[in-house]
Amino acid sequence: MADIANPTEHAPSSESVIGAKKKPTVIKSPREKAADKVYWVVRLFTIVNVIMMFFPTFNPAKISDQINKNLSLFTCGVSYSSLVTNLGRSFTRGWVPEDAFKLLNASCLIIIAAAVVLIVGGCMSLGNNKMKKTGSLVAAVGAVIELCSLFGIYRSYNMLTAPEVKAEKVNPVLPGMIWVYMAIAVLLLALSVLLIFMVPKLEVGEVMEMAPKFRLFLMMLPILVLAFVFCYLPLFGWRYAFFDYKSGETLTMEKFVGFKWFTQLFQNSATRNDIVRVIKNTLAMSALGILTSWVPMVFAIFLAEIKNTHFRRIVQTFTTIPNFISWVLVYAIALAIFSTDGFINTLLTSMGHSTTTNYLLSTSHMWLKMLAWGIWKGLGWSAIIYIASITGIDQQLYEAATVDGAGRFQKMWYITIPELIPTYMVLLLMSIANILSNGMDQYLVFSNAVNKDSIEVLDLYVYNLGIGSGLIPMSTVIGMIKSVISVILLFSANGISKLVRGESIV
């Protein structure tokens, strides 16, 4: 009874409980704190070293005027044909040694490999002391490899300036960026060697390990790199909108025209009419897609109601496979069915009809035709996310509804659909944000001289304008405006979602 009357007599105090939950504080020595600062410098210059490889401005391999000025170090390393595109005649005439450019290509490729080694070393610096020491050694090796490769580029330049070479045919020049790369490599080598001695002495039996947060970050790092390379790095091409540029030429300040192409976009009546036409097609097809965006959800609901597991899997498989068929093959299927010699016309001819119709050349109901092909191709794939959401619904809700006497359709209406509405709203708002980006492949393969005015959407118009007509600056301007509008729509949709549902999507 005494224990009951004084329940806190043997209970630990709040201070001891709080103290027990605290993690032990790790006190770092001044030497370790200094090493952490040096590690940040190494990581920073490692990232700079990698980013520079993708920009033509920082290419140290431009040892000749015959090398395309728009090539980056990365392209020079992975594509020998791009490196020597303008040197075929010099090779056949024997004016310059081809070995010089083979060495240049190999040196660039090794620099790329050295950058990978430096990245590995930088990632290892996020671990414990043993991993840091090993990572510093790896980074030092990467810096040495990069220095040797830079000397290979310098050797290639010397081969072009040899007395027996007709230097005037290739105009050899030593790019100043080679010294920038060399300075960064020397700095990384010196700091990596310094860090090997700055890391505290390892404990006996210590193994390499890393904190979970850093391991998760490194797992996401490849995705971040791919997003940077394919989503953000191409934004560097927006500079073409401010130059009078033609494919294959070099960007120079003599060709800088400022906002000429922006003003011409609105001043030229023909271009303005084309923009109005393609935006009308784009908005119409996107609107039809948004209005039918509920179809995959309904399909997933009815698919989940199929009790025969084997039949349900067969249906899901056959409706998902079209998503993995390219639009070129889809058009081949359409050609086999709807062309003049296709299945439908052959069937009608056998039934006594004397005339044939090429349905693919018809402009009637073109928007609905494209919508039908899009639904057929993407229905099963779009339903997967709803099927996953259905499997996450609490089964006790259905059991309680069964006890209350609810039928199958009542369960679908009062349980399944309300549970799927949040998922549907997120996808709907994202579709609204991407209303100007409804793809190009489908409309490109189905496009022809007859239906072009009805089928050409904004993405296809940019492609035709830039690749077909060679107006790269104008197409870049339109692409820029489209991207800006898409970002505005995304944040507007996010604001609406937060205002209506209390939840944001970004």
Coordinates of C-alpha atoms in Angstrom, one line a residue:
M1 CA 0.0 0.0 0.0
A2 CA 2.9 2.3 0.7
D3 CA 4.1 1.8 -2.8
I4 CA 0.6 2.6 -4.1
A5 CA 0.3 5.7 -2.0
N6 CA 3.7 7.0 -3.2
P7 CA 3.9 5.9 -6.8
T8 CA 6.7 8.3 -7.5
E9 CA 8.9 7.0 -4.7
H10 CA 10.8 4.5 -6.8
A11 CA 10.2 6.2 -10.2
P12 CA 13.1 8.0 -11.8
S13 CA 13.0 11.7 -11.8
S14 CA 12.1 13.7 -14.9
E15 CA 15.7 15.0 -15.0
S16 CA 17.1 11.5 -15.0
V17 CA 14.7 10.4 -17.8
I18 CA 15.5 13.4 -19.9
G19 CA 19.2 12.8 -19.3
A20 CA 18.9 9.2 -20.3
K21 CA 17.5 10.1 -23.7
K22 CA 20.3 12.5 -24.5
K23 CA 22.9 11.2 -26.8
P24 CA 26.5 11.5 -25.6
T25 CA 28.1 14.7 -26.8
V26 CA 31.1 14.1 -29.0
I27 CA 33.8 16.7 -28.4
K28 CA 36.0 17.3 -31.3
S29 CA 39.6 18.4 -31.0
P30 CA 40.8 21.6 -32.8
R31 CA 42.6 19.4 -35.2
E32 CA 39.4 17.5 -36.1
K33 CA 37.5 20.8 -36.5
A34 CA 40.1 22.1 -38.8
A35 CA 40.0 18.8 -40.8
D36 CA 36.2 19.2 -41.2
K37 CA 36.7 22.7 -42.7
V38 CA 39.3 21.3 -45.1
Y39 CA 36.9 18.5 -46.1
W40 CA 34.3 21.1 -47.1
V41 CA 36.8 22.8 -49.3
V42 CA 37.7 19.5 -51.0
R43 CA 34.0 18.7 -51.6
L44 CA 33.4 22.1 -53.0
F45 CA 36.3 22.0 -55.5
T46 CA 35.4 18.4 -56.4
I47 CA 31.8 19.5 -57.3
V48 CA 33.3 22.5 -59.3
N49 CA 35.6 20.2 -61.1
V50 CA 32.8 17.9 -62.1
I51 CA 30.4 20.7 -63.2
M52 CA 33.1 22.3 -65.4
M53 CA 33.4 19.1 -67.5
F54 CA 29.9 19.7 -68.9
F55 CA 30.4 23.3 -70.1
P56 CA 32.2 24.2 -73.4
T57 CA 33.5 27.4 -71.9
F58 CA 35.7 25.4 -69.4
N59 CA 36.9 22.8 -71.9
P60 CA 40.7 22.5 -71.7
A61 CA 40.8 20.2 -74.8
K62 CA 40.3 22.9 -77.4
I63 CA 43.9 22.7 -78.6
S64 CA 42.9 23.5 -82.2
D65 CA 40.6 25.9 -84.0
Q66 CA 39.3 22.9 -85.9
I67 CA 37.7 21.5 -82.7
N68 CA 34.0 22.5 -82.3
K69 CA 33.8 25.4 -79.9
N70 CA 30.5 24.0 -78.5
L71 CA 32.1 20.7 -77.3
S72 CA 32.6 20.2 -73.6
L73 CA 35.3 18.1 -72.0
F74 CA 32.8 15.4 -71.3
T75 CA 31.8 15.2 -75.0
C76 CA 35.5 15.2 -76.1
G77 CA 36.1 12.2 -73.8
V78 CA 33.1 10.0 -74.7
S79 CA 32.8 10.8 -78.4
Y80 CA 35.9 10.7 -80.6
S81 CA 33.9 11.3 -83.7
S82 CA 32.6 14.6 -82.4
L83 CA 36.1 15.6 -81.4
V84 CA 37.5 15.1 -85.0
T85 CA 34.4 16.1 -87.0
N86 CA 36.2 18.9 -88.8
L87 CA 39.6 17.1 -89.1
G88 CA 38.9 14.4 -91.7
R89 CA 40.7 16.2 -94.6
S90 CA 43.7 17.0 -92.3
F91 CA 44.0 13.3 -91.5
T92 CA 43.7 12.1 -95.1
R93 CA 46.2 14.6 -96.4
G94 CA 48.6 13.9 -93.5
W95 CA 48.8 17.4 -92.3
V96 CA 48.4 16.5 -88.7
P97 CA 49.0 13.3 -86.8
E98 CA 45.8 11.5 -85.8
D99 CA 47.6 10.1 -82.8
A100 CA 47.5 13.6 -81.2
F101 CA 43.8 13.6 -81.2
K102 CA 43.5 10.0 -80.0
L103 CA 45.7 10.9 -77.1
L104 CA 43.5 14.0 -76.5
N105 CA 40.4 11.8 -76.5
A106 CA 42.0 9.3 -74.1
S107 CA 43.2 12.0 -71.8
C108 CA 39.7 13.6 -71.6
L109 CA 38.2 10.2 -70.9
I110 CA 40.7 9.5 -68.1
I111 CA 39.9 13.0 -66.6
I112 CA 36.2 11.9 -66.5
A113 CA 37.3 8.7 -64.7
A114 CA 39.5 10.7 -62.3
A115 CA 36.5 12.9 -61.5
V116 CA 34.5 9.8 -60.6
V117 CA 37.3 8.7 -58.3
L118 CA 37.3 12.2 -56.7
I119 CA 33.6 11.9 -56.2
V120 CA 34.0 8.5 -54.5
G121 CA 36.7 10.0 -52.2
G122 CA 34.4 13.0 -51.4
C123 CA 31.5 10.6 -50.5
M124 CA 33.8 8.5 -48.3
S125 CA 34.7 11.7 -46.3
L126 CA 31.1 11.6 -44.8
G127 CA 32.0 8.4 -42.8
N128 CA 34.0 7.7 -39.7
N129 CA 37.7 8.4 -39.3
K130 CA 38.8 5.2 -41.1
M131 CA 36.5 5.9 -44.0
K132 CA 37.7 9.5 -44.1
K133 CA 41.3 8.5 -44.2
T134 CA 40.6 6.0 -47.0
G135 CA 38.6 8.6 -48.8
S136 CA 41.4 11.1 -48.7
L137 CA 43.7 8.5 -50.2
V138 CA 41.2 7.8 -52.9
A139 CA 40.8 11.5 -53.6
A140 CA 44.6 11.9 -53.8
V141 CA 44.8 9.1 -56.3
G142 CA 42.1 10.8 -58.4
A143 CA 43.9 14.1 -58.3
V144 CA 47.1 12.4 -59.5
I145 CA 45.2 10.7 -62.3
E146 CA 43.7 14.0 -63.4
L147 CA 47.1 15.7 -63.4
C148 CA 48.6 13.0 -65.6
S149 CA 45.7 13.3 -68.0
L150 CA 46.2 17.1 -68.2
F151 CA 49.8 16.5 -69.1
G152 CA 48.4 14.2 -71.8
I153 CA 46.4 17.1 -73.2
Y154 CA 49.5 19.2 -73.1
R155 CA 51.4 16.5 -74.9
S156 CA 48.7 16.5 -77.6
Y157 CA 49.2 20.2 -78.0
N158 CA 53.0 19.7 -78.4
M159 CA 52.4 17.1 -81.1
L160 CA 50.5 19.6 -83.1
T161 CA 53.2 22.2 -82.8
A162 CA 56.0 19.8 -84.0
P163 CA 58.1 21.1 -87.0
E164 CA 56.9 18.3 -89.3
V165 CA 53.2 19.2 -88.7
K166 CA 51.4 21.8 -90.8
A167 CA 50.3 23.8 -87.9
E168 CA 48.6 26.4 -90.0
K169 CA 46.0 23.8 -91.1
V170 CA 44.7 23.3 -87.5
N171 CA 45.8 26.5 -85.8
P172 CA 47.0 24.8 -82.5
V173 CA 46.3 26.8 -79.3
L174 CA 46.9 26.0 -75.7
P175 CA 43.6 26.8 -73.9
G176 CA 44.0 28.7 -70.6
M177 CA 41.5 26.4 -68.9
I178 CA 44.1 23.7 -68.7
W179 CA 45.9 25.7 -66.1
V180 CA 42.6 26.1 -64.1
Y181 CA 42.1 22.4 -64.1
M182 CA 45.7 21.8 -63.2
A183 CA 45.4 24.3 -60.3
I184 CA 42.3 22.5 -59.0
A185 CA 43.9 19.1 -59.3
V186 CA 47.0 20.3 -57.4
L187 CA 44.9 21.9 -54.7
L188 CA 42.8 18.7 -54.3
L189 CA 46.0 16.6 -54.2
A190 CA 47.6 18.8 -51.6
L191 CA 44.5 19.0 -49.4
S192 CA 43.9 15.2 -49.7
V193 CA 47.4 14.4 -48.6
L194 CA 47.1 16.9 -45.8
L195 CA 43.9 15.3 -44.6
I196 CA 45.5 11.9 -44.4
F197 CA 47.7 13.3 -41.6
M198 CA 45.0 15.5 -40.0
V199 CA 42.6 12.6 -39.4
P200 CA 43.1 11.3 -35.8
K201 CA 44.8 8.0 -35.3
L202 CA 42.6 5.0 -35.9
E203 CA 41.5 2.8 -33.1
V204 CA 42.4 -0.9 -33.1
G205 CA 39.7 -2.9 -34.9
E206 CA 37.9 0.2 -36.3
V207 CA 35.8 -0.6 -39.4
M208 CA 34.5 1.8 -42.0
E209 CA 31.0 3.0 -41.3
M210 CA 28.8 5.9 -42.1
A211 CA 25.8 7.6 -40.4
P212 CA 22.4 6.5 -41.7
K213 CA 21.5 10.1 -42.9
F214 CA 24.6 10.2 -45.1
R215 CA 23.9 6.8 -46.5
L216 CA 20.4 7.8 -47.4
F217 CA 21.8 11.0 -49.0
L218 CA 24.3 9.0 -51.1
M219 CA 21.5 6.7 -52.2
M220 CA 19.6 9.7 -53.5
L221 CA 22.8 11.3 -55.0
P222 CA 22.5 9.4 -58.4
I223 CA 18.9 10.6 -58.8
L224 CA 20.0 14.2 -58.0
V225 CA 22.9 14.0 -60.5
L226 CA 20.6 12.6 -63.2
A227 CA 18.1 15.4 -62.5
F228 CA 20.8 18.0 -62.7
V229 CA 22.3 16.6 -66.0
F230 CA 19.0 16.1 -67.8
C231 CA 16.7 18.7 -66.2
Y232 CA 18.8 21.7 -65.1
L233 CA 22.0 21.5 -67.2
P234 CA 20.0 21.9 -70.5
L235 CA 18.7 25.2 -69.2
F236 CA 22.2 26.5 -70.2
G237 CA 20.9 26.3 -73.7
W238 CA 18.5 29.2 -73.0
R239 CA 21.4 31.4 -74.0
Y240 CA 20.6 30.7 -77.7
A241 CA 17.5 32.8 -77.4
F242 CA 19.7 35.9 -77.1
F243 CA 21.9 35.2 -80.2
D244 CA 21.4 35.1 -83.9
Y245 CA 22.5 31.5 -83.9
K246 CA 22.4 28.8 -86.6
S247 CA 23.1 25.1 -86.1
G248 CA 26.8 24.3 -86.0
E249 CA 28.0 27.9 -85.5
T250 CA 29.9 29.2 -82.5
L251 CA 28.3 31.7 -80.1
T252 CA 30.1 35.0 -80.2
M253 CA 29.2 38.4 -78.8
E254 CA 29.1 39.7 -82.4
K255 CA 25.9 37.6 -82.8
F256 CA 24.3 38.8 -79.6
V257 CA 20.9 40.3 -80.5
G258 CA 19.3 40.7 -77.0
F259 CA 15.5 40.4 -77.0
K260 CA 15.2 40.5 -80.8
W261 CA 13.6 37.0 -81.0
F262 CA 11.2 37.8 -78.1
T263 CA 9.9 40.9 -79.8
Q264 CA 9.7 39.1 -83.2
L265 CA 7.6 36.4 -81.6
F266 CA 4.8 38.9 -81.1
Q267 CA 5.4 41.3 -83.9
N268 CA 5.5 38.8 -86.7
S269 CA 1.8 38.1 -87.6
A270 CA 2.5 34.7 -89.2
T271 CA 4.4 33.5 -86.1
R272 CA 1.7 35.0 -83.9
N273 CA -1.0 33.1 -85.8
D274 CA 0.9 29.9 -85.6
I275 CA 1.4 30.3 -81.8
V276 CA -2.4 30.9 -81.3
R277 CA -3.1 27.8 -83.4
V278 CA -0.8 25.5 -81.6
I279 CA -1.8 26.8 -78.2
K280 CA -5.4 26.1 -79.1
N281 CA -4.5 22.6 -80.1
T282 CA -2.4 22.1 -76.9
L283 CA -5.0 23.4 -74.5
A284 CA -7.8 21.5 -76.3
M285 CA -6.0 18.1 -76.1
S286 CA -4.8 18.8 -72.5
A287 CA -8.3 19.8 -71.5
L288 CA -9.7 16.6 -73.0
G289 CA -7.0 14.6 -71.0
I290 CA -8.0 16.4 -67.8
L291 CA -11.7 15.8 -68.4
T292 CA -11.0 12.1 -68.8
S293 CA -8.4 11.8 -66.1
W294 CA -11.0 10.0 -63.9
V295 CA -11.0 7.0 -66.4
P296 CA -7.9 5.3 -64.9
M297 CA -9.4 5.6 -61.4
V298 CA -12.7 4.1 -62.4
F299 CA -10.9 1.3 -64.4
A300 CA -8.8 0.5 -61.3
I301 CA -11.9 0.4 -59.1
F302 CA -13.6 -2.1 -61.4
L303 CA -10.4 -4.1 -61.9
A304 CA -10.1 -4.4 -58.1
E305 CA -13.7 -5.8 -58.0
I306 CA -12.8 -8.8 -60.1
K307 CA -12.7 -11.7 -57.7
N308 CA -10.9 -14.1 -60.0
T309 CA -7.2 -13.3 -59.4
H310 CA -5.8 -15.0 -62.5
F311 CA -8.3 -13.1 -64.8
R312 CA -7.6 -9.8 -63.0
R313 CA -3.9 -10.2 -63.6
I314 CA -4.5 -11.1 -67.3
V315 CA -6.6 -7.9 -67.7
Q316 CA -4.1 -5.7 -65.9
T317 CA -1.2 -7.1 -67.9
F318 CA -2.9 -6.7 -71.3
T319 CA -3.9 -3.1 -70.5
T320 CA -0.5 -2.2 -69.2
I321 CA 1.6 -3.6 -72.1
P322 CA 0.6 -0.8 -74.5
N323 CA 2.4 1.7 -72.4
F324 CA 5.7 0.1 -73.2
I325 CA 5.1 0.1 -77.0
S326 CA 6.6 3.1 -78.7
W327 CA 4.4 5.5 -80.6
V328 CA 6.1 4.5 -83.8
L329 CA 4.8 0.9 -83.4
V330 CA 1.4 2.3 -82.3
Y331 CA 1.3 4.2 -85.6
A332 CA 2.3 1.1 -87.5
I333 CA -0.7 -0.6 -85.8
A334 CA -3.0 2.3 -86.8
L335 CA -1.6 2.2 -90.4
A336 CA -2.4 -1.6 -90.6
I337 CA -6.0 -0.9 -89.5
F338 CA -7.0 2.5 -90.8
S339 CA -4.9 3.1 -94.0
T340 CA -6.3 2.7 -97.5
D341 CA -5.1 -0.9 -97.7
G342 CA -5.8 -1.5 -94.0
F343 CA -8.0 -4.0 -92.3
I344 CA -11.2 -1.8 -92.2
N345 CA -11.0 -0.8 -95.9
T346 CA -10.2 -4.4 -96.9
L347 CA -13.2 -5.6 -94.9
L348 CA -15.5 -3.0 -96.4
T349 CA -14.3 -3.8 -99.9
S350 CA -15.0 -7.5 -99.4
M351 CA -18.6 -6.5 -98.3
G352 CA -19.2 -4.7 -101.6
H353 CA -18.1 -1.1 -100.9
S354 CA -16.3 0.4 -104.0
T355 CA -14.6 3.3 -102.3
T356 CA -11.9 3.3 -99.7
T357 CA -11.0 6.0 -97.2
N358 CA -7.7 6.7 -95.6
Y359 CA -8.8 7.5 -92.0
L360 CA -5.4 8.6 -91.0
L361 CA -5.5 11.5 -93.4
S362 CA -8.9 12.7 -92.2
T363 CA -9.0 15.9 -90.1
S364 CA -12.4 15.2 -88.6
H365 CA -12.5 14.8 -84.8
M366 CA -8.6 14.7 -84.7
W367 CA -8.5 15.8 -81.0
L368 CA -10.8 12.9 -80.0
K369 CA -8.8 10.4 -82.1
M370 CA -5.6 11.5 -80.3
L371 CA -7.4 11.2 -77.0
A372 CA -8.6 7.7 -77.8
W373 CA -5.1 6.5 -78.7
G374 CA -3.7 8.1 -75.6
I375 CA -6.3 6.4 -73.3
W376 CA -5.7 3.1 -75.0
K377 CA -2.0 3.3 -74.5
G378 CA -1.8 4.7 -71.0
L379 CA -4.9 3.4 -69.3
G380 CA -3.4 0.4 -67.6
W381 CA -0.2 2.2 -66.6
S382 CA -2.1 5.2 -65.2
A383 CA -4.3 2.8 -63.1
I384 CA -1.4 1.3 -61.3
I385 CA -1.2 4.1 -58.7
Y386 CA -4.9 3.8 -58.0
I387 CA -4.6 0.0 -57.6
A388 CA -1.8 0.6 -55.1
S389 CA -4.0 3.1 -53.2
I390 CA -6.9 0.6 -53.2
T391 CA -4.7 -2.1 -51.6
G392 CA -3.9 0.4 -48.8
I393 CA -7.5 1.0 -47.8
D394 CA -8.4 -0.4 -44.4
Q395 CA -10.4 -3.6 -45.0
Q396 CA -12.3 -3.1 -41.8
L397 CA -14.2 -0.4 -43.6
Y398 CA -15.5 -2.9 -46.1
E399 CA -16.3 -5.4 -43.4
A400 CA -18.3 -2.8 -41.4
A401 CA -20.2 -1.8 -44.6
T402 CA -21.0 -5.5 -45.3
V403 CA -22.4 -5.8 -41.8
D404 CA -24.5 -2.7 -42.4
G405 CA -25.9 -4.3 -45.5
A406 CA -24.0 -2.2 -48.1
G407 CA -23.8 -3.7 -51.6
R408 CA -20.8 -3.8 -54.0
F409 CA -21.6 -0.5 -55.7
Q410 CA -22.4 1.2 -52.4
K411 CA -19.0 0.2 -51.0
M412 CA -17.3 1.6 -54.2
W413 CA -19.3 4.9 -53.9
Y414 CA -19.0 5.5 -50.2
I415 CA -15.6 3.9 -49.4
T416 CA -13.3 3.3 -52.4
I417 CA -13.9 6.5 -54.3
P418 CA -13.6 8.8 -51.2
E419 CA -10.3 7.1 -50.3
L420 CA -8.9 7.6 -53.8
I421 CA -10.0 11.3 -54.1
P422 CA -6.8 12.6 -52.4
T423 CA -4.6 10.7 -54.9
Y424 CA -6.8 11.8 -57.8
M425 CA -6.6 15.4 -56.7
V426 CA -2.8 15.4 -56.5
L427 CA -2.5 13.9 -60.0
L428 CA -5.2 16.3 -61.3
L429 CA -3.4 19.3 -60.0
M430 CA -0.1 18.1 -61.5
S431 CA -1.9 17.6 -64.8
I432 CA -3.1 21.2 -64.7
A433 CA 0.4 22.4 -64.0
N434 CA 1.6 20.5 -67.1
I435 CA -1.2 21.6 -69.3
L436 CA 1.2 23.0 -71.9
S437 CA 3.4 19.9 -71.8
N438 CA 1.4 17.1 -73.4
G439 CA 4.3 15.4 -75.2
M440 CA 5.4 15.3 -78.8
D441 CA 6.0 11.7 -79.8
Q442 CA 2.3 10.8 -80.4
Y443 CA 1.6 13.9 -82.5
L444 CA 4.8 13.6 -84.4
V445 CA 4.1 10.1 -85.8
F446 CA 0.4 10.8 -86.5
S447 CA 1.1 14.2 -88.1
N448 CA 0.9 14.7 -91.9
A449 CA 0.4 17.5 -94.4
V450 CA -3.4 17.1 -94.2
N451 CA -3.9 17.1 -90.4
K452 CA -0.9 19.3 -89.4
D453 CA -3.1 22.3 -88.5
S454 CA -5.2 20.3 -86.1
I455 CA -2.6 18.0 -84.5
E456 CA 0.4 20.3 -84.0
V457 CA 0.8 21.0 -80.3
L458 CA 3.3 23.3 -78.7
D459 CA 6.1 20.7 -78.1
L460 CA 5.8 19.5 -81.7
Y461 CA 5.8 23.1 -83.0
V462 CA 9.0 23.9 -81.1
Y463 CA 10.6 20.7 -82.6
N464 CA 9.5 21.6 -86.2
L465 CA 10.6 25.2 -85.7
G466 CA 14.0 24.4 -84.3
I467 CA 15.0 21.1 -86.1
G468 CA 12.8 21.4 -89.2
S469 CA 13.2 25.1 -90.0
G470 CA 16.5 25.7 -88.3
L471 CA 15.1 28.6 -86.2
I472 CA 16.8 27.5 -83.0
P473 CA 16.7 30.9 -81.3
M474 CA 12.9 31.3 -81.9
S475 CA 12.2 27.8 -80.7
T476 CA 14.3 28.4 -77.6
V477 CA 12.3 31.5 -76.8
I478 CA 9.0 29.6 -77.1
G479 CA 10.4 26.8 -75.0
M480 CA 11.5 29.3 -72.3
I481 CA 8.1 30.9 -72.2
K482 CA 6.4 27.5 -72.0
S483 CA 8.7 26.5 -69.1
V484 CA 8.0 29.8 -67.2
I485 CA 4.2 29.4 -67.7
S486 CA 4.4 25.8 -66.5
V487 CA 6.3 26.8 -63.3
I488 CA 3.7 29.5 -62.7
L489 CA 0.8 27.0 -63.2
L490 CA 2.6 24.5 -60.9
F491 CA 2.8 26.9 -58.0
S492 CA -0.7 28.2 -58.7
A493 CA -2.0 24.6 -58.5
N494 CA 0.0 24.1 -55.3
G495 CA -1.6 27.2 -53.8
I496 CA -5.1 26.1 -54.8
S497 CA -4.4 22.7 -53.3
K498 CA -3.2 24.2 -50.0
L499 CA -6.2 26.6 -49.9
V500 CA -8.9 24.0 -50.7
R501 CA -7.5 20.8 -49.2
G502 CA -5.0 22.2 -46.7
E503 CA -2.2 20.2 -48.2
S504 CA 0.4 21.2 -50.8
I505 CA 1.9 19.0 -53.5
V506 CA 5.4 20.6 -53.6

